N, C-alpha and C. Protein backbone atom coordinates (compact mmCIF):
# COMPACT_ATOMS: atom_id res chain seq x y z
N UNK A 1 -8.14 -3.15 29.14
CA UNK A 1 -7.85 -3.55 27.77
C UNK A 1 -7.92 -5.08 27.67
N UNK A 2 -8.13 -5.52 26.68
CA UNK A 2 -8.51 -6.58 26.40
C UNK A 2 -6.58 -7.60 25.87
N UNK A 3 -6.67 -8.70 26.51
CA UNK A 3 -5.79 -9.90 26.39
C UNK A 3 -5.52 -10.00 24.41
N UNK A 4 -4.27 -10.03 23.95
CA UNK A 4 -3.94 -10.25 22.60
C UNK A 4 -3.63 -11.48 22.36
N UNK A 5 -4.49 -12.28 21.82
CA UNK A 5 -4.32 -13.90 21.84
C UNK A 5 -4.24 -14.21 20.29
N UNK A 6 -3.86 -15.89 20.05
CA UNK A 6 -3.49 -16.29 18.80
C UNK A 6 -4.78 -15.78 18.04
N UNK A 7 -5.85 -16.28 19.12
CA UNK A 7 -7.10 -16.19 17.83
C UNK A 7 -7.84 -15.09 17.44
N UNK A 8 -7.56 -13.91 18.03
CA UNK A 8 -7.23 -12.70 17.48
C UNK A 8 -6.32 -12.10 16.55
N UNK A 9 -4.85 -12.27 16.38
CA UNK A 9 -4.54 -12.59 15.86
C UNK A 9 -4.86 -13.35 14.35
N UNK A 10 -5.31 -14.40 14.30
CA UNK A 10 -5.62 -14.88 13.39
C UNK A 10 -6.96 -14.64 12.38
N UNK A 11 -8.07 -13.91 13.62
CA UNK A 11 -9.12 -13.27 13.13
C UNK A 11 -8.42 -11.76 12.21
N UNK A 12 -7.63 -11.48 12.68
CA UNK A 12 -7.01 -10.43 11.88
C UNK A 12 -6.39 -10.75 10.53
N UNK A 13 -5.90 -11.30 10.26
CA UNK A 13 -4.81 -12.07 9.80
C UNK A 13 -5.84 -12.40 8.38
N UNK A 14 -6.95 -13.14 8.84
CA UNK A 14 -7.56 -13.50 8.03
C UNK A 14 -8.79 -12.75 7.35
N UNK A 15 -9.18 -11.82 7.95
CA UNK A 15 -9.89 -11.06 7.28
C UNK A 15 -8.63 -10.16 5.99
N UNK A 16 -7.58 -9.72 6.26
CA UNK A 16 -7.01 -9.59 5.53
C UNK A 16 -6.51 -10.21 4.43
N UNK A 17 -6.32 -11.28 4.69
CA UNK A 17 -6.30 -12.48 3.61
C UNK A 17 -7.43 -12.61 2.64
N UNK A 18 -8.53 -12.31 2.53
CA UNK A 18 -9.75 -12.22 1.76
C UNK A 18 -9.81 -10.86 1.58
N UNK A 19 -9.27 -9.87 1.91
CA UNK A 19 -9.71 -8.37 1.32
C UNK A 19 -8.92 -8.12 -0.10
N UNK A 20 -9.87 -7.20 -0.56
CA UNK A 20 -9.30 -6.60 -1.90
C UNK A 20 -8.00 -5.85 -1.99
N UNK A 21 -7.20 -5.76 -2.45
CA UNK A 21 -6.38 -4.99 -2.19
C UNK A 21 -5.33 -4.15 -3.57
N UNK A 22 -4.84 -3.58 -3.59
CA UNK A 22 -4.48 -2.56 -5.01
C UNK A 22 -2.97 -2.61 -4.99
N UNK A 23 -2.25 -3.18 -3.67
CA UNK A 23 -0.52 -3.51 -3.52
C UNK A 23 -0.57 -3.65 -2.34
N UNK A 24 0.60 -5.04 -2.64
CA UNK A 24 1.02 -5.91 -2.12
C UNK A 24 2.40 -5.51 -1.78
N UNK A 25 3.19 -5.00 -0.86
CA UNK A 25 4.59 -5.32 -0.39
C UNK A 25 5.57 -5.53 0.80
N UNK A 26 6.19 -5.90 0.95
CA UNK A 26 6.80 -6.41 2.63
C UNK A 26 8.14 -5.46 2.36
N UNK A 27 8.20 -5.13 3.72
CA UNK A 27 9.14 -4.19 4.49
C UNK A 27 9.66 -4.93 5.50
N UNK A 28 11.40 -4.68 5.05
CA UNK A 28 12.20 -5.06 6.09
C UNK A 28 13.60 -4.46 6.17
N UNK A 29 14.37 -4.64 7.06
CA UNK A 29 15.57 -3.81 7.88
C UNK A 29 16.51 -4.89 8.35
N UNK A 30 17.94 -4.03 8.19
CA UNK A 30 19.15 -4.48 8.46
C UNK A 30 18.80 -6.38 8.40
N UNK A 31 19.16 -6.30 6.88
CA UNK A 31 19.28 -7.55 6.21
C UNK A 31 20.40 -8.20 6.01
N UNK A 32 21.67 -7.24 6.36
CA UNK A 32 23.02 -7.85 5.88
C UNK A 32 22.80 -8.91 6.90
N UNK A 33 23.61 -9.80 6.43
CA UNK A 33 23.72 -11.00 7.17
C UNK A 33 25.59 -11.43 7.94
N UNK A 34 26.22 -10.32 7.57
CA UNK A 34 27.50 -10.53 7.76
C UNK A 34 28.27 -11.57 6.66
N UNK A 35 29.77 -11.93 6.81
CA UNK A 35 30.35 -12.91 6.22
C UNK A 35 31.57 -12.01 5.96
N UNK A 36 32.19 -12.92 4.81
CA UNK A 36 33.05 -11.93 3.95
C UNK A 36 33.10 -11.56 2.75
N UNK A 37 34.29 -11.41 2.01
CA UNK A 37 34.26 -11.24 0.57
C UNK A 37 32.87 -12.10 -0.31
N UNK A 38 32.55 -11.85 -1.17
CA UNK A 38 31.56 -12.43 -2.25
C UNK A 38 32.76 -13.28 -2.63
N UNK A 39 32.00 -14.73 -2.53
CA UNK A 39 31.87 -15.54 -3.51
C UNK A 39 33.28 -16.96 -2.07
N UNK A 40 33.58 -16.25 -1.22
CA UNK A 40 34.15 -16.74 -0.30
C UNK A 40 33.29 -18.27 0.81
N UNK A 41 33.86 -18.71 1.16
CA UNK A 41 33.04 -20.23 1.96
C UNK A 41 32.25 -19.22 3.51
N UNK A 42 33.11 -18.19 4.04
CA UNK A 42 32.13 -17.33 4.94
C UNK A 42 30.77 -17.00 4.38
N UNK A 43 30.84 -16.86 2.69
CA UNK A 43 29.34 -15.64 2.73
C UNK A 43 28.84 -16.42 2.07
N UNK A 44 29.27 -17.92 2.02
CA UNK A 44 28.19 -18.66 1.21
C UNK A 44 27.59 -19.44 2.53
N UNK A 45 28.34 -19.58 3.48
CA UNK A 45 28.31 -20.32 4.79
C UNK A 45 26.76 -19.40 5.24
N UNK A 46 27.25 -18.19 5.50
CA UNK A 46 26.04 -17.02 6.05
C UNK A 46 25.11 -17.08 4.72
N UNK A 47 25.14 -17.32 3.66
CA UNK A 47 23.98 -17.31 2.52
C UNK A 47 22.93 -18.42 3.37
N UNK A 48 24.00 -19.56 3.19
CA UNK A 48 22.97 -20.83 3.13
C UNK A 48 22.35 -21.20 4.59
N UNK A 49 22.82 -19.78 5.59
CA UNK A 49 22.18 -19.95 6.85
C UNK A 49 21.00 -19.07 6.98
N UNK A 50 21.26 -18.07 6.55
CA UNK A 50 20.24 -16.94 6.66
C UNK A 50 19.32 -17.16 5.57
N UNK A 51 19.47 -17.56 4.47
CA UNK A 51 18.81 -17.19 3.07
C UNK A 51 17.29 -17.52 3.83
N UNK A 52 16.93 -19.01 4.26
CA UNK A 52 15.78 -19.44 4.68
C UNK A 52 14.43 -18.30 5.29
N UNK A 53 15.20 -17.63 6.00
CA UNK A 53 14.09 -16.47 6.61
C UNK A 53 13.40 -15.67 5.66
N UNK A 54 14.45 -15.21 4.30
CA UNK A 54 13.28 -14.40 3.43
C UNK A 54 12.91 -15.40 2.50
N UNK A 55 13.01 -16.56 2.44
CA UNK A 55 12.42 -17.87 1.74
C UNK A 55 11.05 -18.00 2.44
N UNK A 56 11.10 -18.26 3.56
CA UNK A 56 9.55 -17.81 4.24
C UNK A 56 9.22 -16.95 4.44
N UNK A 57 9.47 -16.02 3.98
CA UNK A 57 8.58 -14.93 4.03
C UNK A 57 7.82 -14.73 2.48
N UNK A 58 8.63 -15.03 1.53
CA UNK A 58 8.05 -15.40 0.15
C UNK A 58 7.10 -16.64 0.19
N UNK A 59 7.18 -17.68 1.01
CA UNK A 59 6.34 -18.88 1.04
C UNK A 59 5.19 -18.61 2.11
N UNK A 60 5.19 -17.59 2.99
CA UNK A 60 4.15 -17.36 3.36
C UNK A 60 3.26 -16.38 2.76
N UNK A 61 3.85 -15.57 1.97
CA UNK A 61 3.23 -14.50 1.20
C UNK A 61 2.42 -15.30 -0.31
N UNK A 62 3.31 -16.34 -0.48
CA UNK A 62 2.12 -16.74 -1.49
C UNK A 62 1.30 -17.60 -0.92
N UNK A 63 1.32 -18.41 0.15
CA UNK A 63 0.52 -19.12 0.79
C UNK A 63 -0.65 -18.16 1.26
N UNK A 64 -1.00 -17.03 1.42
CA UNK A 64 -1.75 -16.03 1.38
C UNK A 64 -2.17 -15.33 -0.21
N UNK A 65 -1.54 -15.74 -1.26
CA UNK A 65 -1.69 -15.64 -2.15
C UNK A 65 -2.13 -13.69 -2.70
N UNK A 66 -0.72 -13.83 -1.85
CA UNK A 66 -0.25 -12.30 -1.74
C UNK A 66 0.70 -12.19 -3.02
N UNK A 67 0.18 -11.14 -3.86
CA UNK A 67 1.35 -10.44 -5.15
C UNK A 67 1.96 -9.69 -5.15
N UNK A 68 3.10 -10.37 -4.65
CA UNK A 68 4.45 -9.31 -3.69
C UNK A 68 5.00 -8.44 -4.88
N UNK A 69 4.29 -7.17 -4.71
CA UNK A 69 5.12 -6.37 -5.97
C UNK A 69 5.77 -5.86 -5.78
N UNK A 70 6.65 -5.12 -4.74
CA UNK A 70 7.71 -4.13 -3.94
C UNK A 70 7.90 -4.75 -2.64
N UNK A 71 9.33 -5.20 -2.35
CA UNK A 71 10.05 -4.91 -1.36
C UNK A 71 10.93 -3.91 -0.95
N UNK A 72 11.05 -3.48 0.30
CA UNK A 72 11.17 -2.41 0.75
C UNK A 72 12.40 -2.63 1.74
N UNK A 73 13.47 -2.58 1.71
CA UNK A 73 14.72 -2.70 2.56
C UNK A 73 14.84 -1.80 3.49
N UNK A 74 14.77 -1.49 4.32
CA UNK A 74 15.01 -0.36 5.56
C UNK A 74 16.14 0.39 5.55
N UNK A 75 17.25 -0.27 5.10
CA UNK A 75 18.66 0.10 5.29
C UNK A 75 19.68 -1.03 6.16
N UNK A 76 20.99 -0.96 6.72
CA UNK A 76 22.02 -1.99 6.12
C UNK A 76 21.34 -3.31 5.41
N UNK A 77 21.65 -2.37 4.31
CA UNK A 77 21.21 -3.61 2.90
C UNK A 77 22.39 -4.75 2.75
N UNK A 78 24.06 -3.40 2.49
CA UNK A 78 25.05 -4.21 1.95
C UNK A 78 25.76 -4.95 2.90
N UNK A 79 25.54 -6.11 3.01
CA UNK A 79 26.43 -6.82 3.84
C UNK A 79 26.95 -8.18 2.77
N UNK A 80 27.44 -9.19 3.44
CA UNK A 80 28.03 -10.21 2.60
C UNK A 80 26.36 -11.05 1.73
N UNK A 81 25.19 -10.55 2.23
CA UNK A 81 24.18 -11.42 1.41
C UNK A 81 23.83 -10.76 0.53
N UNK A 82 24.37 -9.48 -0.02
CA UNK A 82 24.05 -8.68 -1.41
C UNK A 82 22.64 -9.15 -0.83
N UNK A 83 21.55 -7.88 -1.75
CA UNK A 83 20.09 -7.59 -1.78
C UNK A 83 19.87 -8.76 -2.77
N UNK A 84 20.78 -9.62 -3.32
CA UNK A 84 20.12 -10.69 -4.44
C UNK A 84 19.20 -11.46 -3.92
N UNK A 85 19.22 -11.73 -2.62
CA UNK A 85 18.36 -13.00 -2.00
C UNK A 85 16.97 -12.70 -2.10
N UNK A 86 16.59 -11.17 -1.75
CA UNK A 86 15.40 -10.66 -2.10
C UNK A 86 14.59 -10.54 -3.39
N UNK A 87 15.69 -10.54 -4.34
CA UNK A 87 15.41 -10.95 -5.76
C UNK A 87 15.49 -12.30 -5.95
N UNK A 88 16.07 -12.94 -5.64
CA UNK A 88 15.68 -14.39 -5.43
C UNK A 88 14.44 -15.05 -5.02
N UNK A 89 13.80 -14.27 -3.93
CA UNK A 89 12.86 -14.88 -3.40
C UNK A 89 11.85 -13.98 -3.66
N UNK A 90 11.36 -12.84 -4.86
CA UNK A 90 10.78 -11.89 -4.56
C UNK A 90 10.65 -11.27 -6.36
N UNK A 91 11.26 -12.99 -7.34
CA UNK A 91 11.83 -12.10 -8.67
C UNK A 91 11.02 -11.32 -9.69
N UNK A 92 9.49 -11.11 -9.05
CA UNK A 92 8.70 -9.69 -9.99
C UNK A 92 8.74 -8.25 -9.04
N UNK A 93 9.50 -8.48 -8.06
CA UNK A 93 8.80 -7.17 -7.69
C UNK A 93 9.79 -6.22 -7.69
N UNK A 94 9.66 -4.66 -7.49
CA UNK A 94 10.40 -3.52 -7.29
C UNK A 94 11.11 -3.53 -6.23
N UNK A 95 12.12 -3.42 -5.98
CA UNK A 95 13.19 -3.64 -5.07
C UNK A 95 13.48 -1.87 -4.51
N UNK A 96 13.04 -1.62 -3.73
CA UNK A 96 13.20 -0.14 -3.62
C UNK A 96 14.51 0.07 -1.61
N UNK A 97 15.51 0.47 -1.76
CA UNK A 97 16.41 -0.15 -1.05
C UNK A 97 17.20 0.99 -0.26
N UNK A 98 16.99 1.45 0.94
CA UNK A 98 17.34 2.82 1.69
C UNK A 98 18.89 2.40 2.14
N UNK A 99 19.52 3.09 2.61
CA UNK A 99 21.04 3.03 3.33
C UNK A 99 20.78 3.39 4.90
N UNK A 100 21.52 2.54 5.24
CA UNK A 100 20.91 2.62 7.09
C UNK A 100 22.97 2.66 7.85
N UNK A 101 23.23 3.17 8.66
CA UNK A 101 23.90 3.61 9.31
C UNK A 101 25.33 2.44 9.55
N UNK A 102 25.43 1.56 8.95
CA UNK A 102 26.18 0.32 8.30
C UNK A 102 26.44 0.13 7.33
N UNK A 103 25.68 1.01 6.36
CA UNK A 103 26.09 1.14 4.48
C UNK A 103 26.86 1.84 4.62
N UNK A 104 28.19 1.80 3.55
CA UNK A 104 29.13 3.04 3.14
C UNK A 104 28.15 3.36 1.80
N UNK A 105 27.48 4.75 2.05
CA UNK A 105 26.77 5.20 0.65
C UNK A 105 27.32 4.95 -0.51
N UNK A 106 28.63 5.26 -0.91
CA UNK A 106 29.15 5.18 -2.47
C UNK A 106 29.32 3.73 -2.90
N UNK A 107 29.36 2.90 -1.65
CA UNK A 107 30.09 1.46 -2.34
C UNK A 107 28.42 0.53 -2.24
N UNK A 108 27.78 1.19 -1.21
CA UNK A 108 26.24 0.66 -1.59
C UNK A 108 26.22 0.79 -3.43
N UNK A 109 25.83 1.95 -3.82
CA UNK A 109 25.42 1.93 -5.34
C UNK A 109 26.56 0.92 -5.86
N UNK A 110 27.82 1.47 -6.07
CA UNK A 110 28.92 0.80 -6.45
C UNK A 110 28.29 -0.67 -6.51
N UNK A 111 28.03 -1.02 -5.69
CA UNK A 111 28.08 -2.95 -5.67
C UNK A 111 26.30 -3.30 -6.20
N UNK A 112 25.39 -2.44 -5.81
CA UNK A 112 24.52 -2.39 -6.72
C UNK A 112 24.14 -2.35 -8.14
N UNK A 113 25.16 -1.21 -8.59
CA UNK A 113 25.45 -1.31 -10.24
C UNK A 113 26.15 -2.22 -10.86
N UNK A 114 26.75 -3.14 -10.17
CA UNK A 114 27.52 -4.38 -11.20
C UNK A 114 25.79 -4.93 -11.72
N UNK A 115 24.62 -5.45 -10.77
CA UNK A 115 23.97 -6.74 -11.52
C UNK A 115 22.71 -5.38 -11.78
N UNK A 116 22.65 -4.32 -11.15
CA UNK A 116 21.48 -3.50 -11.38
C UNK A 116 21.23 -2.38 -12.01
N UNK A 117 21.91 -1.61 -12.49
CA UNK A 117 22.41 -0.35 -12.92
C UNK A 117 21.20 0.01 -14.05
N UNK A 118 21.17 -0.59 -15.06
CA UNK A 118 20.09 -0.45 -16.01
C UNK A 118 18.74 -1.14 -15.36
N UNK A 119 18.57 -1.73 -14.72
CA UNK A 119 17.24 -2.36 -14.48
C UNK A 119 15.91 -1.93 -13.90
N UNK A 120 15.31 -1.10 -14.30
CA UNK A 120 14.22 -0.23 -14.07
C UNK A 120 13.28 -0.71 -12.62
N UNK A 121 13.65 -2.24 -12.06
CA UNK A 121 12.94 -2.38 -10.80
C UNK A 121 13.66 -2.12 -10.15
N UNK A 122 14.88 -1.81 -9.81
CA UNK A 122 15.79 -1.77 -8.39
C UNK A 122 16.25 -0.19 -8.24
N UNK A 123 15.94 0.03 -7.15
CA UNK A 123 16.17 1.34 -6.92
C UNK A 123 17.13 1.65 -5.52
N UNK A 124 18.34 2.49 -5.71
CA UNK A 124 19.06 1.91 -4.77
C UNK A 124 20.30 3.76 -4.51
N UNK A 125 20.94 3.55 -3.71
CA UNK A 125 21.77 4.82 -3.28
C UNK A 125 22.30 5.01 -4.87
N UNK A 126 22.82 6.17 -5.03
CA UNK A 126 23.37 6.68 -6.32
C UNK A 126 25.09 6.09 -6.27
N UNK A 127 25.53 5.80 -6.79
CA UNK A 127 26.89 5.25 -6.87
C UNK A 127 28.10 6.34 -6.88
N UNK A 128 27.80 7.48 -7.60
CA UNK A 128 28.77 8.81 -7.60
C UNK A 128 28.82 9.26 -6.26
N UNK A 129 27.37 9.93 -5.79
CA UNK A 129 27.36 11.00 -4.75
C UNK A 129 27.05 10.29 -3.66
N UNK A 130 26.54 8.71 -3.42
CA UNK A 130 26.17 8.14 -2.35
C UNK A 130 24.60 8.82 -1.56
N UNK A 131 24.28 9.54 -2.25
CA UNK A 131 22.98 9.95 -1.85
C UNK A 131 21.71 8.55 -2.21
N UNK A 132 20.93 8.61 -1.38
CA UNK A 132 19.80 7.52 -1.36
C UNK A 132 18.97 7.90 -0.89
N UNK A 133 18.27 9.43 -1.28
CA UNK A 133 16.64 10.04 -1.74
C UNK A 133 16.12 9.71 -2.65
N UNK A 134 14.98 8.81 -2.55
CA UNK A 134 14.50 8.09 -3.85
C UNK A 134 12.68 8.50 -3.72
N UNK A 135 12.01 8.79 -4.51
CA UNK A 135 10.58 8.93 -4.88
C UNK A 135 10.57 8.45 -6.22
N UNK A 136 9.81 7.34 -6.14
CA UNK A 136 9.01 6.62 -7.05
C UNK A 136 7.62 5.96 -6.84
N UNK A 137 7.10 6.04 -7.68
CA UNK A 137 5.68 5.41 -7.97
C UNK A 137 5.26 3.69 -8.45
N UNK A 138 4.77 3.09 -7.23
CA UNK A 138 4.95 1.81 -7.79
C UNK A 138 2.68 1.41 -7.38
N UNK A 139 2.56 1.09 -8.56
CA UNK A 139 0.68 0.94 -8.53
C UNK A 139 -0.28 2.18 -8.67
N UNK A 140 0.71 3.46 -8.92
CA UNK A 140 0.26 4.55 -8.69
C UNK A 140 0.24 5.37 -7.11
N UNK A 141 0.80 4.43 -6.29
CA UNK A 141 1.18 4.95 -4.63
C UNK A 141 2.51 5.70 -4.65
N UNK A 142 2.82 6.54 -3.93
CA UNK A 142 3.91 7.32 -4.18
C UNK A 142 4.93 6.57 -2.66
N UNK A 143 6.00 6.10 -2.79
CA UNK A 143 7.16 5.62 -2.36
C UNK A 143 8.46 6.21 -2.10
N UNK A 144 8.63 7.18 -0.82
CA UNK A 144 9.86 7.79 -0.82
C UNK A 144 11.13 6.94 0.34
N UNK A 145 11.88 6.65 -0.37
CA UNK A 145 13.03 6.08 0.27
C UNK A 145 14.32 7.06 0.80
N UNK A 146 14.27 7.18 2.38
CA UNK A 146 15.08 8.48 2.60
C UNK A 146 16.49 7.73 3.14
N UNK A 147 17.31 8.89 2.56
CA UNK A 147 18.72 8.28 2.73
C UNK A 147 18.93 9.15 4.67
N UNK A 148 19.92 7.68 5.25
CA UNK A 148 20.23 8.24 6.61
C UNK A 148 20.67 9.14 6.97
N UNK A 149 21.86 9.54 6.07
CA UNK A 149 22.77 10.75 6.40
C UNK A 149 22.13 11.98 6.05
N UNK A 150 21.04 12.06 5.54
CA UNK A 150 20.83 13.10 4.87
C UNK A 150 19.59 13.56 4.44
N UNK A 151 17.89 13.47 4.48
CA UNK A 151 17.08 13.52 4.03
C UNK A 151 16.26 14.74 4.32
N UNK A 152 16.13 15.61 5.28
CA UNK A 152 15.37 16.64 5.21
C UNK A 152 14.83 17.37 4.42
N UNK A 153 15.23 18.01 3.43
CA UNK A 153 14.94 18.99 2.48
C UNK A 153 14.19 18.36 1.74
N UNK A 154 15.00 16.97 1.23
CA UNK A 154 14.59 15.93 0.02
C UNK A 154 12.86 15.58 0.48
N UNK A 155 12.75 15.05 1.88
CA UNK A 155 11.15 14.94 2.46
C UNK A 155 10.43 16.17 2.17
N UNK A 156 11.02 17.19 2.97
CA UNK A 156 9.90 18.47 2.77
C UNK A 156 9.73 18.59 0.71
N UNK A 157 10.45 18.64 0.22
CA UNK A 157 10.11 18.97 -1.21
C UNK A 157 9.65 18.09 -1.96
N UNK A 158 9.69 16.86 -1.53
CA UNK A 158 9.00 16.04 -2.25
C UNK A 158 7.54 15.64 -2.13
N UNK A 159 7.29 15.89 -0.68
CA UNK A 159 6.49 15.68 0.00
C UNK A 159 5.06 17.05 -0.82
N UNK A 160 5.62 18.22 -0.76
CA UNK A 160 5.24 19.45 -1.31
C UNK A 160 5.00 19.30 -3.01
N UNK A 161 5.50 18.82 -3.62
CA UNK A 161 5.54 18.23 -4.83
C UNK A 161 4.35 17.41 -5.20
N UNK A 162 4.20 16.28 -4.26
CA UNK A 162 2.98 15.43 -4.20
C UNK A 162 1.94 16.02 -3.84
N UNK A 163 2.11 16.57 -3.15
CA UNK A 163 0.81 17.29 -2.54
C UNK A 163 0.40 18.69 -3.34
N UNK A 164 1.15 18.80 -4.36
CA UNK A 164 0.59 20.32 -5.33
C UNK A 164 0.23 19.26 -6.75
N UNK A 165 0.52 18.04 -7.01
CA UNK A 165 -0.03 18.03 -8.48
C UNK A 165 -1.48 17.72 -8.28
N UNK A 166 -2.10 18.00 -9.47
CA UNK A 166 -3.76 17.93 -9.83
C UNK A 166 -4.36 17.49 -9.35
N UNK A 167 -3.51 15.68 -9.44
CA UNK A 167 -4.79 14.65 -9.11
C UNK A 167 -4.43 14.05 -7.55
N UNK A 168 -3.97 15.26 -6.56
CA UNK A 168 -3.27 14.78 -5.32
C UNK A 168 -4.18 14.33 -4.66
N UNK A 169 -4.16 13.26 -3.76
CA UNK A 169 -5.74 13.12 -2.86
C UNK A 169 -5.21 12.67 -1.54
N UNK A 170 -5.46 13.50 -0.81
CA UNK A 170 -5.23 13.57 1.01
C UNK A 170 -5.48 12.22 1.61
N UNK A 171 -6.63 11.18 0.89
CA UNK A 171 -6.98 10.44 1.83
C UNK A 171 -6.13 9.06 0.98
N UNK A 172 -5.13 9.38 0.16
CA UNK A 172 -4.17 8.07 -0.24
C UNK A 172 -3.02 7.91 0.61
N UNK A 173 -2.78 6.60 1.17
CA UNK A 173 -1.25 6.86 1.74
C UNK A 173 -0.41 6.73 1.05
N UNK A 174 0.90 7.82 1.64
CA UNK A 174 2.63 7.95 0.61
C UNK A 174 3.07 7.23 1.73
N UNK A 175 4.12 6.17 1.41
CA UNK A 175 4.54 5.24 2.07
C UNK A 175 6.08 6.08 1.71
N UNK A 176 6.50 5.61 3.16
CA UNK A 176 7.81 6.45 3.17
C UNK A 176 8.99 5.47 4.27
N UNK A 177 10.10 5.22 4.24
CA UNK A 177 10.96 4.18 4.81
C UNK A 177 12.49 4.96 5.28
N UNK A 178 12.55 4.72 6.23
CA UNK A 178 14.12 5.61 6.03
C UNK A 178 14.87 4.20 7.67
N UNK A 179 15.84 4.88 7.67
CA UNK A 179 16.65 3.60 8.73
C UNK A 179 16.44 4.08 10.27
């Protein structure tokens, strides 16, 4: 096998950078950053330490002149840096946001619905039942966000769902995220 070097790498890198493309979005995991209470000198301390990493990742994505339309959270979302930073650094795109094995499901939605509740881009655990099976459509790609505790059935039937309407086509990828 052949040696994986920068300039491979970068031959990659860059042919992608000039291709056409139909969506744009970055995927990432266990984002909490720790701290404490909101609005405390800990979680502004951990804001103004951590924030920088998804600041470059937004400054390299447009420096590629990439149109970040969906970010994709893996799961432990809720920690002391609330998912705002991603909307901060990310403020057109669909926020689509799984629960990973560090979320308490009910207080995930809970703390989600104070700034998001009505807002048709953020998609996030349910606040009543703590469930976080989500299928949505973002560019016309189908997007299922599976909750940790719980997703089986929700995959097989949704999955079955997509794959029985009309205009289903085998050779599109369903992008799917769970923790």
């Amino acid at each position: 096998a052949e040696e994986m070097t920068q300039e491979k790498i970068d031959e990659a890198n860059n042919a992608y950078d000039s291709a056409a493309t139909k969506l744009t979005f970055i995927s990432m995991s266990d984002t909490e950053f720790g701290g404490g209470e909101e609005g405390t000198d800990t979680t502004e301390a951990s804001y103004n330490e951590k924030n920088y990493r998804l600041k470059a990742v937004a400054d390299w994505a447009a420096s590629h002149n990439f149109d970040v339309q969906a970010v994709l959270d893996n799961g432990d979302v809720v920690g002391a840096n609330s998912p705002e930073m991603n909307a901060e650094n990310f403020p057109d795109a669909t926020m689509l946001l799984a629960s990973g094995n560090h979320d308490i499901p009910t207080l995930f939605g809970t703390v989600m619905d104070i700034n998001h509740k009505d807002d048709e881009k953020w998609f996030y655990p349910d606040a009543e039942t703590g469930k976080g099976n989500i299928h949505i459509k973002i560019n016309g790609y189908d997007f299922i966000s599976l909750d940790y505790w719980d997703y089986t059935d929700f995959l097989k039937t949704t999955l079955e769902e997509i794959s029985s309407t009309p205009d289903y086509d085998p050779t599109k990828p369903i992008f799917i995220q769970t923790h």
